[in-house]
Amino acid sequence: MILLISCKDDLPTGAQFRIKKVTMQGDQQYLTDTYYYSGNGRLSSMDKAYSDRRKTSNYDLYYKTVFRYDARGRLILMEKQPDGTGHGTIYPGSYTYQYDANGNISLIKYRIDSPDANDNRLAKETISYQYGSNRQPIRVTDFNDVFGDGFIYEYSYKDGNVAAIKKTKVTYSGETELVSTRTYQFDDKPNPFYGLFTGLPDPDTFNGYTFKQNSFYQSNTFNRNNIIFAQYDYEYDSYGRLTKIITPGPGKVITAFEYEMY
């Protein structure tokens, strides 16, 4: 269900909005993402705080994601920096970006820095991109640097949004197996994360609302509009901005979106 909330204030001429905070709460879990921007309007960092008080788990997780750019304004490094005060386990990690002659992302190198040498060996990946004529990614490959296995994601678009993603598993010996083909529905409202940063670090995060990491929203940067699911309720303000998502049921979860003017 989609609900429009009519509440409109007088705004300065030319005022624009950007996402400032996302909160998720319900099912004895609570998560907050807070976004910070530099003077030139680029996303500079994001703070994540997550608490889980379910019987099967009881811990907190806190970390900062820092975004760094080159002189041309292109994202070249996305770095996760846990503060170490929570009981959850997340290691420092980074995504390093490379670009082709047309200014499109060609490669993303991912790694984590774990005290366990074996973890470090396993958690090194190369994500590569292929583009269509309109410069939208149509094929993303994500392969482990050590074993050579991974996944291929093939994207198709409609009206500026990713209408479907075909996911194929590739073994180290080169064998392939279709994992899934997912299709998506969209509203006609602006996606607050569209173009927030370049690249899609983990294509799988397109496929649902993951409470713990909540990467779904940040990774939804390809789409002009918001992905919607029939079983969820959506609320918007009078400017068409997404303000709330309600996941019904026994483990009801409410996701709220806050904006700032700039």
XYZ file of N, CA and C in Angstrom:
786
model
N 0.840 -1.184 0.000
C 0.000 0.000 0.000
C 0.876 1.234 0.000
N 0.494 2.236 -0.787
C 1.230 3.489 -0.863
C 0.362 4.590 -0.283
N 0.926 5.375 0.637
C 0.188 6.426 1.322
C 0.940 7.731 1.196
N 0.243 8.787 0.769
C 0.838 10.116 0.690
C 0.441 10.910 1.920
N 1.419 11.474 2.615
C 1.176 12.299 3.791
C 1.298 13.755 3.385
N 0.223 14.527 3.502
C 0.238 15.919 3.061
C 0.687 16.821 4.200
N 1.892 17.323 4.063
C 2.431 18.259 5.049
C 3.510 19.053 4.334
N 3.198 20.268 3.928
C 4.102 21.031 3.078
C 4.426 22.358 3.734
N 5.700 22.628 3.927
C 6.144 23.901 4.474
C 6.617 24.781 3.333
N 6.622 26.105 3.559
C 7.189 27.016 2.581
C 8.695 26.863 2.587
N 9.284 26.686 1.414
C 10.715 26.447 1.293
C 11.350 27.529 0.447
N 12.633 27.806 0.694
C 13.338 28.778 -0.142
C 13.342 28.327 -1.597
N 13.326 29.295 -2.510
C 13.369 28.972 -3.932
C 14.637 28.195 -4.260
N 14.492 27.101 -4.999
C 15.650 26.301 -5.384
C 16.133 25.340 -4.321
N 15.383 25.195 -3.225
C 15.810 24.294 -2.153
C 15.833 22.856 -2.644
N 16.864 22.121 -2.233
C 16.983 20.711 -2.566
C 17.156 19.902 -1.286
N 16.877 18.608 -1.390
C 16.973 17.740 -0.231
C 17.887 16.558 -0.531
N 18.511 16.047 0.505
C 19.317 14.837 0.388
C 19.098 13.996 1.633
N 19.352 12.706 1.499
C 19.127 11.788 2.611
C 20.087 12.102 3.749
N 19.570 12.115 4.958
C 20.390 12.395 6.139
C 20.455 11.212 7.089
N 19.318 10.515 7.254
C 19.309 9.412 8.220
C 18.277 8.368 7.810
N 18.627 7.108 8.056
C 17.702 5.992 7.882
C 17.696 5.198 9.177
N 16.523 4.937 9.719
C 16.410 4.113 10.921
C 15.495 2.934 10.633
N 15.869 1.773 11.183
C 15.035 0.575 11.111
C 14.858 0.061 12.530
N 13.632 -0.258 12.908
C 13.406 -0.812 14.237
C 12.244 -1.792 14.210
N 12.392 -2.821 15.035
C 11.387 -3.867 15.118
C 12.040 -5.211 15.320
N 11.253 -6.190 15.785
C 11.764 -7.541 15.998
C 13.002 -7.522 16.887
N 13.009 -6.643 17.890
C 14.095 -6.511 18.873
C 15.429 -6.132 18.220
N 15.350 -5.436 17.108
C 16.543 -4.942 16.438
C 16.379 -3.450 16.171
N 17.517 -2.769 16.107
C 17.484 -1.327 15.842
C 18.722 -0.948 15.053
N 18.513 -0.167 13.997
C 19.635 0.242 13.161
C 19.478 1.700 12.764
N 20.601 2.420 12.769
C 20.617 3.805 12.309
C 21.786 4.020 11.366
N 21.509 4.586 10.207
C 22.540 5.046 9.279
C 22.449 6.561 9.205
N 23.568 7.240 9.417
C 23.603 8.698 9.341
C 24.607 9.111 8.279
N 24.211 10.031 7.406
C 25.024 10.417 6.254
C 25.601 11.813 6.445
N 26.857 11.972 6.022
C 27.547 13.257 6.126
C 28.105 13.641 4.760
N 28.094 14.939 4.481
C 28.497 15.436 3.169
C 29.577 16.503 3.312
N 30.428 16.593 2.294
C 31.472 17.619 2.273
C 30.892 18.928 1.747
N 31.712 19.974 1.767
C 31.251 21.275 1.313
C 30.861 21.311 -0.147
N 31.413 20.408 -0.945
C 31.063 20.370 -2.370
C 29.882 19.442 -2.659
N 29.252 18.941 -1.601
C 28.038 18.153 -1.768
C 28.233 16.666 -1.917
N 29.474 16.200 -1.919
C 29.708 14.761 -2.059
C 29.511 14.055 -0.718
N 29.071 12.801 -0.800
C 28.966 11.975 0.397
C 30.366 11.725 0.937
N 30.621 12.114 2.177
C 31.962 11.965 2.749
C 32.063 10.794 3.708
N 30.984 10.489 4.435
C 31.031 9.358 5.362
C 29.624 8.946 5.761
N 29.539 7.754 6.319
C 28.278 7.235 6.824
C 28.559 6.481 8.114
N 27.794 6.780 9.156
C 27.914 6.075 10.427
C 26.795 5.057 10.542
N 27.152 3.843 10.932
C 26.165 2.779 11.112
C 26.194 2.296 12.552
N 25.017 2.202 13.165
C 24.878 1.647 14.511
C 23.762 0.608 14.482
N 24.076 -0.600 14.928
C 23.116 -1.702 14.883
C 23.106 -2.433 16.214
N 21.904 -2.702 16.728
C 21.743 -3.462 17.967
C 20.771 -4.611 17.728
N 21.111 -5.769 18.266
C 20.280 -6.965 18.128
C 20.039 -7.527 19.519
N 18.764 -7.566 19.933
C 18.422 -8.047 21.277
C 17.526 -9.284 21.226
N 17.597 -10.017 20.127
C 16.827 -11.250 20.043
C 17.474 -12.321 20.911
N 16.696 -13.363 21.237
C 17.198 -14.415 22.123
C 18.400 -15.133 21.529
N 18.412 -15.245 20.208
C 19.502 -15.982 19.560
C 20.779 -15.162 19.443
N 20.700 -13.874 19.715
C 21.888 -13.024 19.604
C 21.695 -11.768 20.434
N 22.786 -11.234 20.952
C 22.726 -10.034 21.783
C 24.032 -9.270 21.613
N 24.043 -8.334 20.699
C 25.284 -7.600 20.464
C 25.008 -6.267 19.783
N 26.038 -5.439 19.748
C 25.994 -4.145 19.083
C 27.099 -4.090 18.038
N 26.868 -3.299 17.015
C 27.826 -3.174 15.926
C 27.874 -1.715 15.501
N 29.075 -1.147 15.488
C 29.237 0.246 15.094
C 30.402 0.365 14.116
N 30.197 1.087 13.024
C 31.335 1.388 12.160
C 31.029 2.582 11.262
N 32.078 3.163 10.761
C 31.997 4.305 9.860
C 32.470 3.866 8.481
N 31.793 4.328 7.452
C 32.247 4.142 6.080
C 32.685 5.495 5.543
N 33.937 5.566 5.100
C 34.508 6.821 4.609
C 34.647 6.747 3.093
N 34.279 7.810 2.408
C 34.346 7.882 0.950
C 35.414 8.893 0.546
N 36.330 8.467 -0.325
C 37.404 9.357 -0.771
C 37.367 9.475 -2.300
N 37.708 10.678 -2.783
C 37.572 10.998 -4.198
C 38.891 11.514 -4.765
N 39.036 11.404 -6.099
C 40.221 11.965 -6.734
C 39.947 13.416 -7.136
N 40.922 14.045 -7.794
C 40.802 15.458 -8.155
C 39.667 15.713 -9.140
N 39.235 14.684 -9.838
C 38.140 14.819 -10.803
C 36.780 14.520 -10.184
N 36.767 14.290 -8.875
C 35.514 14.033 -8.184
C 35.020 12.617 -8.280
N 35.870 11.686 -8.708
C 35.472 10.287 -8.834
C 35.784 9.540 -7.544
N 34.863 8.696 -7.135
C 35.087 7.878 -5.949
C 36.222 6.897 -6.211
N 37.243 6.905 -5.362
C 38.371 5.993 -5.548
C 38.545 5.035 -4.376
N 37.931 5.333 -3.233
C 38.080 4.454 -2.070
C 36.859 4.558 -1.179
N 36.305 3.413 -0.809
C 35.259 3.332 0.192
C 35.774 2.402 1.279
N 35.886 2.915 2.477
C 36.591 2.196 3.539
C 35.708 2.048 4.770
N 35.567 0.816 5.260
C 34.822 0.556 6.488
C 35.771 0.599 7.680
N 35.386 1.368 8.703
C 36.238 1.562 9.870
C 35.445 1.268 11.140
N 35.445 0.028 11.637
C 34.737 -0.285 12.887
C 35.400 0.407 14.057
N 34.595 0.849 15.037
C 35.194 1.549 16.177
C 35.583 0.612 17.314
N 35.178 -0.657 17.238
C 35.635 -1.641 18.219
C 34.892 -1.644 19.529
N 33.889 -0.769 19.709
C 33.194 -0.724 20.994
C 32.029 -1.700 21.068
N 31.513 -2.138 19.929
C 30.395 -3.069 19.929
C 30.864 -4.502 20.064
N 29.908 -5.393 20.340
C 30.235 -6.810 20.498
C 30.128 -7.576 19.180
N 29.595 -6.943 18.158
C 29.498 -7.603 16.865
C 30.851 -7.672 16.184
N 30.971 -8.567 15.226
C 32.243 -8.758 14.529
C 32.166 -8.194 13.121
N 32.959 -7.184 12.876
C 33.155 -6.691 11.519
C 34.579 -6.159 11.447
N 35.302 -6.558 10.433
C 36.695 -6.162 10.302
C 36.819 -4.966 9.362
N 37.895 -4.207 9.498
C 38.122 -3.124 8.536
C 38.167 -3.691 7.123
N 37.633 -2.958 6.200
C 37.621 -3.408 4.813
C 37.581 -2.229 3.873
N 37.874 -2.467 2.608
C 37.904 -1.361 1.656
C 37.516 -1.818 0.257
N 36.934 -0.889 -0.493
C 36.661 -1.043 -1.919
C 37.478 0.014 -2.647
N 38.346 -0.401 -3.563
C 39.165 0.522 -4.341
C 38.665 0.536 -5.780
N 38.449 1.723 -6.330
C 37.810 1.883 -7.633
C 38.817 2.234 -8.724
N 38.609 1.649 -9.908
C 39.377 1.998 -11.102
C 38.401 2.368 -12.220
N 38.837 3.250 -13.127
C 37.954 3.771 -14.168
C 38.544 3.552 -15.557
N 37.650 3.455 -16.555
C 38.112 3.326 -17.933
C 38.257 4.711 -18.567
N 38.597 4.741 -19.848
C 38.846 6.008 -20.537
C 37.592 6.868 -20.655
N 36.419 6.256 -20.534
C 35.159 6.994 -20.624
C 34.667 7.492 -19.273
N 35.446 7.223 -18.228
C 35.049 7.657 -16.897
C 34.116 6.713 -16.189
N 33.880 5.534 -16.757
C 33.045 4.524 -16.109
C 33.894 3.647 -15.198
N 33.295 3.147 -14.142
C 34.001 2.204 -13.276
C 34.297 0.938 -14.068
N 35.543 0.521 -14.053
C 35.918 -0.714 -14.744
C 36.164 -1.845 -13.760
N 36.772 -1.538 -12.616
C 37.073 -2.545 -11.600
C 36.868 -1.976 -10.206
N 36.433 -2.858 -9.308
C 36.434 -2.556 -7.877
C 37.168 -3.697 -7.190
N 38.170 -3.374 -6.416
C 38.922 -4.370 -5.653
C 38.475 -4.298 -4.196
N 38.067 -5.463 -3.671
C 37.580 -5.518 -2.293
C 38.513 -6.360 -1.445
N 38.713 -5.940 -0.197
C 39.495 -6.740 0.740
C 39.075 -6.389 2.164
N 39.275 -7.353 3.079
C 39.100 -7.078 4.498
C 40.439 -7.269 5.184
N 40.591 -6.650 6.337
C 41.807 -6.774 7.137
C 41.447 -7.468 8.440
N 41.579 -8.770 8.445
C 41.209 -9.591 9.592
C 42.460 -10.066 10.324
N 42.373 -10.264 11.644
C 43.499 -10.856 12.373
C 43.820 -12.266 11.896
N 42.835 -12.913 11.285
C 43.011 -14.268 10.770
C 43.546 -14.198 9.343
N 44.758 -14.699 9.123
C 45.381 -14.632 7.801
C 44.542 -15.352 6.756
N 43.854 -16.420 7.153
C 43.031 -17.162 6.202
C 41.844 -16.327 5.744
N 41.254 -15.564 6.679
C 40.161 -14.673 6.303
C 40.629 -13.663 5.270
N 41.804 -13.095 5.481
C 42.335 -12.115 4.538
C 42.544 -12.724 3.158
N 42.997 -13.968 3.138
C 43.246 -14.635 1.862
C 41.943 -14.871 1.109
N 40.900 -15.228 1.846
C 39.631 -15.546 1.205
C 38.865 -14.291 0.796
N 38.983 -13.249 1.586
C 38.168 -12.055 1.363
C 38.884 -11.030 0.500
N 39.274 -11.439 -0.674
C 39.817 -10.528 -1.673
C 39.066 -10.799 -2.967
N 38.402 -9.790 -3.468
C 37.552 -9.973 -4.632
C 37.808 -8.889 -5.667
N 37.510 -9.224 -6.914
C 37.552 -8.251 -7.998
C 36.169 -8.177 -8.632
N 35.611 -6.983 -8.664
C 34.301 -6.745 -9.258
C 34.519 -5.942 -10.535
N 34.064 -6.462 -11.665
C 34.271 -5.775 -12.939
C 32.934 -5.436 -13.587
N 32.957 -4.423 -14.458
C 31.742 -3.875 -15.051
C 31.799 -3.889 -16.569
N 30.641 -4.138 -17.184
C 30.446 -3.920 -18.614
C 29.216 -3.033 -18.783
N 29.248 -2.160 -19.790
C 28.205 -1.154 -19.937
C 27.492 -1.275 -21.276
N 26.236 -0.796 -21.272
C 25.478 -0.703 -22.504
C 25.716 0.633 -23.174
N 24.989 0.883 -24.248
C 25.185 2.108 -25.017
C 24.819 3.364 -24.236
N 23.954 3.211 -23.229
C 23.548 4.367 -22.433
C 24.394 4.533 -21.173
N 25.507 3.805 -21.093
C 26.472 3.886 -19.986
C 25.907 3.334 -18.681
N 24.860 2.539 -18.764
C 24.364 1.845 -17.585
C 24.999 0.464 -17.525
N 25.407 -0.004 -16.343
C 26.003 -1.345 -16.231
C 25.007 -2.415 -16.663
N 25.454 -3.313 -17.516
C 24.584 -4.408 -17.943
C 25.114 -5.761 -17.471
N 26.359 -5.796 -17.027
C 26.960 -7.049 -16.565
C 28.001 -6.721 -15.500
N 27.850 -7.357 -14.338
C 28.791 -7.172 -13.236
C 29.288 -8.547 -12.818
N 30.596 -8.733 -12.779
C 31.166 -10.001 -12.319
C 31.880 -9.779 -11.000
N 31.712 -10.715 -10.089
C 32.297 -10.625 -8.750
C 33.007 -11.944 -8.472
N 34.350 -11.940 -8.539
C 35.124 -13.167 -8.427
C 36.130 -13.098 -7.290
N 36.300 -14.238 -6.617
C 37.312 -14.371 -5.581
C 38.694 -14.404 -6.225
N 39.620 -13.593 -5.715
C 40.948 -13.488 -6.325
C 41.794 -14.738 -6.125
N 41.473 -15.541 -5.104
C 42.297 -16.712 -4.799
C 41.809 -17.935 -5.562
N 40.512 -18.216 -5.480
C 39.975 -19.455 -6.043
C 39.393 -19.286 -7.443
N 39.119 -18.068 -7.846
C 38.620 -17.842 -9.194
C 37.147 -18.105 -9.386
N 36.424 -18.422 -8.312
C 34.986 -18.629 -8.450
C 34.254 -17.339 -8.102
N 32.969 -17.307 -8.419
C 32.211 -16.102 -8.119
C 30.871 -16.095 -8.807
N 30.381 -14.892 -9.099
C 29.042 -14.736 -9.662
C 29.053 -13.717 -10.793
N 28.112 -13.902 -11.711
C 27.869 -12.951 -12.788
C 26.452 -12.411 -12.618
N 26.313 -11.092 -12.670
C 25.016 -10.440 -12.562
C 24.737 -9.706 -13.869
N 23.612 -10.026 -14.499
C 23.243 -9.382 -15.753
C 21.994 -8.530 -15.527
N 22.089 -7.255 -15.884
C 21.050 -6.280 -15.596
C 20.276 -5.910 -16.855
N 18.970 -5.774 -16.711
C 18.147 -5.200 -17.772
C 17.342 -4.046 -17.173
N 17.061 -3.047 -17.988
C 16.492 -1.796 -17.494
C 15.155 -1.475 -18.151
N 14.374 -0.687 -17.428
C 13.134 -0.143 -17.956
C 12.868 1.189 -17.270
N 12.672 2.223 -18.057
C 12.359 3.558 -17.534
C 13.394 4.042 -16.524
N 14.668 3.743 -16.782
C 15.730 4.229 -15.916
C 15.952 3.428 -14.658
N 15.293 2.289 -14.537
C 15.437 1.433 -13.363
C 15.867 0.025 -13.770
N 16.463 -0.693 -12.824
C 16.854 -2.079 -13.069
C 15.609 -2.953 -12.955
N 15.116 -3.426 -14.078
C 13.877 -4.203 -14.088
C 14.101 -5.656 -13.713
N 15.299 -6.188 -13.994
C 15.583 -7.593 -13.698
C 17.081 -7.797 -13.538
N 17.438 -8.771 -12.697
C 18.833 -9.167 -12.517
C 18.909 -10.686 -12.612
N 19.736 -11.161 -13.509
C 19.999 -12.588 -13.655
C 21.330 -12.892 -12.977
N 21.307 -13.830 -12.024
C 22.502 -14.177 -11.256
C 22.959 -15.588 -11.623
N 24.228 -15.720 -12.000
C 24.800 -17.005 -12.390
C 26.047 -17.288 -11.569
N 26.132 -18.494 -11.020
C 27.317 -18.900 -10.270
C 28.345 -19.488 -11.231
N 29.609 -19.125 -11.030
C 30.707 -19.652 -11.837
C 31.693 -20.345 -10.905
N 31.979 -21.631 -11.146
C 32.917 -22.367 -10.306
C 34.350 -22.070 -10.734
N 35.298 -22.511 -9.909
C 36.707 -22.277 -10.221
C 37.128 -22.981 -11.509
N 36.377 -24.030 -11.897
C 36.703 -24.756 -13.127
C 35.998 -24.179 -14.353
N 35.198 -23.131 -14.146
C 34.520 -22.485 -15.261
C 33.103 -22.939 -15.503
N 32.594 -23.886 -14.709
C 31.218 -24.338 -14.875
C 30.254 -23.262 -14.367
N 29.106 -23.155 -15.022
C 28.128 -22.140 -14.645
C 26.805 -22.776 -14.225
N 26.102 -22.087 -13.348
C 24.798 -22.551 -12.872
C 23.937 -21.332 -12.577
N 22.745 -21.299 -13.162
C 21.821 -20.203 -12.908
C 21.337 -20.263 -11.465
N 21.504 -19.189 -10.744
C 21.073 -19.123 -9.350
C 19.668 -18.541 -9.250
N 19.434 -17.426 -9.915
C 18.125 -16.789 -9.829
C 17.971 -15.739 -10.920
N 16.726 -15.447 -11.231
C 16.384 -14.293 -12.053
C 15.308 -13.527 -11.302
N 15.618 -12.331 -10.902
C 14.697 -11.539 -10.096
C 14.199 -10.341 -10.895
N 12.919 -10.061 -10.736
C 12.340 -8.878 -11.355
C 11.900 -7.908 -10.261
N 11.809 -6.631 -10.614
C 11.545 -5.601 -9.618
C 10.447 -4.668 -10.087
N 9.676 -4.195 -9.110
C 8.650 -3.193 -9.349
C 9.077 -1.888 -8.672
N 8.619 -0.771 -9.236
C 9.046 0.529 -8.730
C 7.856 1.459 -8.545
N 8.026 2.416 -7.634
C 7.058 3.498 -7.550
C 7.439 4.559 -8.585
N 6.766 5.698 -8.556
C 7.102 6.781 -9.481
C 7.690 7.977 -8.738
N 8.276 7.704 -7.557
C 8.834 8.762 -6.717
C 10.361 8.733 -6.770
N 11.017 9.852 -6.466
C 12.485 9.901 -6.543
C 13.155 9.013 -5.501
N 14.139 8.269 -5.931
C 14.928 7.424 -5.038
C 15.990 8.284 -4.354
N 15.964 8.409 -3.027
C 16.924 9.291 -2.339
C 18.369 8.834 -2.444
N 18.599 7.591 -2.897
C 19.965 7.074 -2.990
C 20.489 7.048 -4.428
N 19.671 7.502 -5.362
C 20.094 7.507 -6.763
C 21.306 8.425 -6.941
N 22.426 7.851 -7.418
C 23.630 8.637 -7.641
C 24.344 9.075 -6.384
N 23.961 8.514 -5.230
C 24.592 8.926 -3.979
C 26.088 8.667 -4.007
N 26.480 7.536 -4.561
C 27.884 7.275 -4.871
C 27.922 6.356 -6.081
N 29.067 6.239 -6.710
C 29.170 5.436 -7.922
C 29.535 4.003 -7.580
N 29.028 3.081 -8.367
C 29.406 1.687 -8.172
C 28.474 0.958 -7.239
N 28.479 -0.341 -7.367
C 27.627 -1.209 -6.563
C 28.519 -2.260 -5.925
N 28.990 -2.037 -4.700
C 29.962 -2.952 -4.095
C 29.495 -4.389 -4.003
N 28.216 -4.604 -3.698
C 27.723 -5.973 -3.562
C 26.393 -6.096 -4.291
N 26.392 -6.636 -5.504
C 25.142 -6.724 -6.272
C 24.037 -7.478 -5.549
N 24.373 -8.411 -4.674
C 23.359 -9.207 -3.991
C 22.477 -8.366 -3.076
N 22.956 -7.215 -2.643
C 22.163 -6.427 -1.704
C 20.939 -5.815 -2.370
N 20.815 -5.943 -3.680
C 19.595 -5.531 -4.366
C 18.417 -6.400 -3.954
N 18.678 -7.581 -3.425
C 17.648 -8.607 -3.374
C 16.853 -8.677 -2.082
N 16.840 -7.633 -1.284
C 15.983 -7.656 -0.112
C 16.408 -6.654 0.931
N 15.569 -6.471 1.933
C 15.875 -5.549 3.019
C 16.663 -6.302 4.086
N 17.976 -6.234 4.036
C 18.808 -6.927 5.010
C 18.944 -6.045 6.240
N 18.423 -6.510 7.376
C 18.362 -5.674 8.567
C 19.750 -5.374 9.109
N 20.568 -6.389 9.253
C 21.853 -6.201 9.929
C 22.743 -5.204 9.209
N 22.969 -5.410 7.931
C 23.875 -4.535 7.202
C 23.141 -3.364 6.545
N 21.855 -3.565 6.238
C 21.054 -2.520 5.612
C 21.723 -1.950 4.373
N 22.430 -2.788 3.636
C 23.124 -2.313 2.444
C 22.168 -2.105 1.281
N 20.961 -2.616 1.403
C 20.009 -2.537 0.298
C 19.822 -1.100 -0.164
N 19.658 -0.192 0.770
C 19.360 1.181 0.402
C 20.549 1.837 -0.285
N 21.734 1.722 0.321
C 22.908 2.362 -0.253
C 23.253 1.788 -1.623
N 22.944 0.520 -1.831
C 23.277 -0.111 -3.104
C 22.231 0.148 -4.175
N 21.133 0.775 -3.797
C 20.077 1.064 -4.759
C 20.365 2.380 -5.478
N 21.613 2.574 -5.884
C 22.021 3.838 -6.491
C 21.831 3.860 -7.996
N 21.491 2.730 -8.613
C 21.284 2.658 -10.059
C 19.899 3.152 -10.467
N 18.944 3.106 -9.563
C 17.547 3.310 -9.917
C 17.070 4.730 -9.632
N 16.342 5.283 -10.576
C 15.779 6.618 -10.381
C 14.620 6.595 -9.393
N 13.940 5.456 -9.314
C 12.783 5.331 -8.428
C 13.039 4.264 -7.374
N 12.096 4.110 -6.451
C 12.258 3.194 -5.329
C 11.695 1.814 -5.645
N 12.461 0.779 -5.324
C 11.943 -0.581 -5.435
C 10.843 -0.779 -4.396
N 9.740 -1.382 -4.810
C 8.642 -1.636 -3.882
C 8.258 -3.112 -3.934
N 7.758 -3.602 -2.791
C 7.305 -4.982 -2.661
C 5.839 -4.970 -2.244
N 5.056 -5.881 -2.805
C 3.608 -5.872 -2.598
C 3.229 -6.024 -1.131
N 4.042 -6.733 -0.355
C 3.676 -7.021 1.029
C 4.044 -5.898 1.996
N 4.686 -4.838 1.509
C 5.092 -3.732 2.375
C 4.190 -2.524 2.157
N 4.109 -1.675 3.179
C 3.381 -0.411 3.077
C 4.383 0.734 2.972
N 4.055 1.748 2.150
C 4.968 2.852 1.890
C 4.274 4.179 2.162
N 5.014 5.110 2.760
C 4.500 6.453 2.992
C 5.445 7.474 2.376
N 4.848 8.559 1.838
C 5.614 9.622 1.200
C 5.109 10.961 1.718
N 5.972 11.975 1.669
C 5.498 13.304 2.027
C 4.948 14.000 0.782
N 4.521 15.247 0.931
C 3.870 15.946 -0.175
C 4.829 16.304 -1.298
N 6.134 16.161 -1.062
C 7.121 16.388 -2.117
C 7.473 15.095 -2.856
N 6.836 13.991 -2.471
C 7.104 12.714 -3.109
C 8.282 11.975 -2.527
N 8.813 12.464 -1.412
C 9.964 11.796 -0.807
C 9.496 10.606 0.027
N 10.201 9.499 -0.120
C 9.909 8.317 0.679
C 10.223 8.613 2.141
N 9.249 8.424 3.022
C 9.455 8.720 4.439
C 9.378 7.492 5.334
N 8.657 6.456 4.895
C 8.504 5.298 5.786
C 8.172 4.042 4.982
N 8.757 2.928 5.414
C 8.409 1.607 4.902
C 8.009 0.750 6.094
N 6.861 0.109 6.011
C 6.372 -0.732 7.104
C 6.298 -2.172 6.614
N 7.051 -3.036 7.284
C 7.020 -4.463 6.994
C 6.070 -5.113 7.990
N 4.876 -5.518 7.578
C 3.884 -6.036 8.522
C 4.208 -7.441 8.991
N 3.408 -7.908 9.942
C 3.578 -9.266 10.443
C 4.049 -9.288 11.879
N 4.257 -10.494 12.431
C 4.688 -10.630 13.832
C 6.000 -9.902 14.126
N 6.924 -9.918 13.182
C 8.193 -9.214 13.375
C 8.176 -7.870 12.683
N 7.132 -7.099 12.895
C 6.927 -5.829 12.202
C 8.152 -4.929 12.302
N 8.579 -4.417 11.155
C 9.744 -3.537 11.088
C 9.332 -2.232 10.424
N 9.727 -1.113 11.025
C 9.448 0.207 10.466
C 10.765 0.856 10.069
N 10.860 1.268 8.828
C 12.032 1.970 8.318
C 11.635 3.405 8.029
N 12.358 4.353 8.628
C 12.044 5.772 8.454
C 13.205 6.486 7.773
N 12.871 7.449 6.919
C 13.865 8.196 6.160
C 13.769 9.675 6.538
N 14.913 10.272 6.847
C 14.968 11.695 7.175
C 15.865 12.405 6.163
N 15.516 13.667 5.864
C 16.231 14.434 4.854
C 16.727 15.751 5.437
N 17.703 16.331 4.770
C 18.156 17.665 5.114
C 18.132 18.537 3.865
N 17.923 19.832 4.081
C 17.884 20.770 2.970
C 19.282 21.326 2.733
N 19.623 21.562 1.469
C 20.930 22.145 1.159
C 20.819 23.063 -0.041
